[in-house]
mmCIF file of C-alpha atoms in Angstrom:
data_model
loop_
_atom_site.group_PDB
_atom_site.id
_atom_site.type_symbol
_atom_site.label_atom_id
_atom_site.label_comp_id
_atom_site.label_asym_id
_atom_site.label_seq_id
_atom_site.Cartn_x
_atom_site.Cartn_y
_atom_site.Cartn_z
ATOM 1 C CA MET A 1 111.472 -27.457 63.062
ATOM 2 C CA ALA A 2 111.548 -24.996 60.180
ATOM 3 C CA LYS A 3 108.495 -23.236 58.816
ATOM 4 C CA LEU A 4 108.035 -22.856 55.072
ATOM 5 C CA THR A 5 105.771 -20.192 53.603
ATOM 6 C CA PHE A 6 104.690 -20.256 49.960
ATOM 7 C CA LYS A 7 103.490 -17.302 47.874
ATOM 8 C CA GLU A 8 101.212 -19.545 45.835
ATOM 9 C CA GLU A 9 100.073 -16.731 43.556
ATOM 10 C CA LEU A 10 103.656 -16.398 42.236
ATOM 11 C CA CYS A 11 104.331 -20.118 41.764
ATOM 12 C CA LYS A 12 104.408 -21.351 38.180
ATOM 13 C CA GLY A 13 104.795 -25.010 39.117
ATOM 14 C CA CYS A 14 108.213 -25.440 37.510
ATOM 15 C CA GLY A 15 109.228 -28.100 40.048
ATOM 16 C CA LEU A 16 112.783 -26.856 40.626
ATOM 17 C CA CYS A 17 112.183 -26.708 44.375
ATOM 18 C CA VAL A 18 110.786 -30.236 44.348
ATOM 19 C CA THR A 19 113.981 -31.615 42.818
ATOM 20 C CA ALA A 20 116.188 -29.488 45.105
ATOM 21 C CA CYS A 21 114.674 -30.779 48.347
ATOM 22 C CA PRO A 22 116.997 -33.385 49.899
ATOM 23 C CA LYS A 23 114.162 -34.787 52.046
ATOM 24 C CA LYS A 24 111.749 -35.060 49.065
ATOM 25 C CA ILE A 25 108.885 -33.459 50.994
ATOM 26 C CA LEU A 26 107.691 -31.000 48.332
ATOM 27 C CA ALA A 27 105.269 -31.784 45.509
ATOM 28 C CA ILE A 28 103.355 -29.946 42.825
ATOM 29 C CA SER A 29 99.683 -29.798 43.813
ATOM 30 C CA LYS A 30 97.343 -32.199 42.075
ATOM 31 C CA THR A 31 94.205 -30.556 43.448
ATOM 32 C CA LYS A 32 94.529 -26.782 43.173
ATOM 33 C CA LEU A 33 95.530 -24.019 40.795
ATOM 34 C CA ASN A 34 96.597 -20.457 41.506
ATOM 35 C CA HIS A 35 95.017 -17.431 39.809
ATOM 36 C CA LYS A 36 97.450 -17.794 36.871
ATOM 37 C CA GLY A 37 96.275 -21.356 36.276
ATOM 38 C CA HIS A 38 99.445 -23.037 37.551
ATOM 39 C CA ALA A 39 99.573 -25.856 40.075
ATOM 40 C CA PRO A 40 101.579 -24.503 43.037
ATOM 41 C CA VAL A 41 104.051 -26.361 45.210
ATOM 42 C CA GLU A 42 102.913 -27.974 48.471
ATOM 43 C CA LEU A 43 104.729 -29.227 51.539
ATOM 44 C CA THR A 44 103.744 -32.876 51.954
ATOM 45 C CA LYS A 45 105.497 -33.670 55.259
ATOM 46 C CA PRO A 46 106.124 -30.457 57.233
ATOM 47 C CA GLU A 47 107.447 -32.346 60.250
ATOM 48 C CA GLU A 48 110.364 -33.660 58.158
ATOM 49 C CA CYS A 49 111.609 -30.259 56.958
ATOM 50 C CA VAL A 50 115.157 -29.578 58.195
ATOM 51 C CA GLY A 51 115.200 -25.918 57.134
ATOM 52 C CA CYS A 52 118.096 -26.264 54.688
ATOM 53 C CA ALA A 53 116.484 -23.684 52.338
ATOM 54 C CA SER A 54 117.589 -25.543 49.192
ATOM 55 C CA CYS A 55 114.078 -25.110 47.835
ATOM 56 C CA ALA A 56 114.066 -21.355 48.420
ATOM 57 C CA MET A 57 117.504 -20.896 46.863
ATOM 58 C CA MET A 58 116.483 -22.855 43.768
ATOM 59 C CA CYS A 59 113.169 -21.032 43.195
ATOM 60 C CA PRO A 60 113.512 -18.483 40.364
ATOM 61 C CA ASP A 61 110.391 -16.601 41.494
ATOM 62 C CA CYS A 62 111.107 -16.238 45.245
ATOM 63 C CA VAL A 63 107.979 -18.179 46.130
ATOM 64 C CA ILE A 64 109.399 -19.889 49.232
ATOM 65 C CA THR A 65 110.413 -18.357 52.556
ATOM 66 C CA VAL A 66 112.128 -20.515 55.183
ATOM 67 C CA GLU A 67 111.933 -19.541 58.860
ATOM 68 C CA ARG A 68 114.156 -21.421 61.279
#
C-alpha cells in the first residue's frame, strides 16, 4: 500500500489532484483550513490508494508526496 503525504500549508484547494485520482479517494476538506485560509486536500480512503502518483503529478504546488 502506498503512503501519501500532504504539505497542507501549501495547498490552495484547487482540486486538480481530486479529479486526477483514478480511485476517487481524494477530497477537499469540508472541516479545516490551512494558514492561508484554503481548504486542503484529504485522503478519504487510504487503504484504496494504489500509489499511481497521478495526484502528485497533477499538483501545481508540489503538495503531495507518494511513497511506495
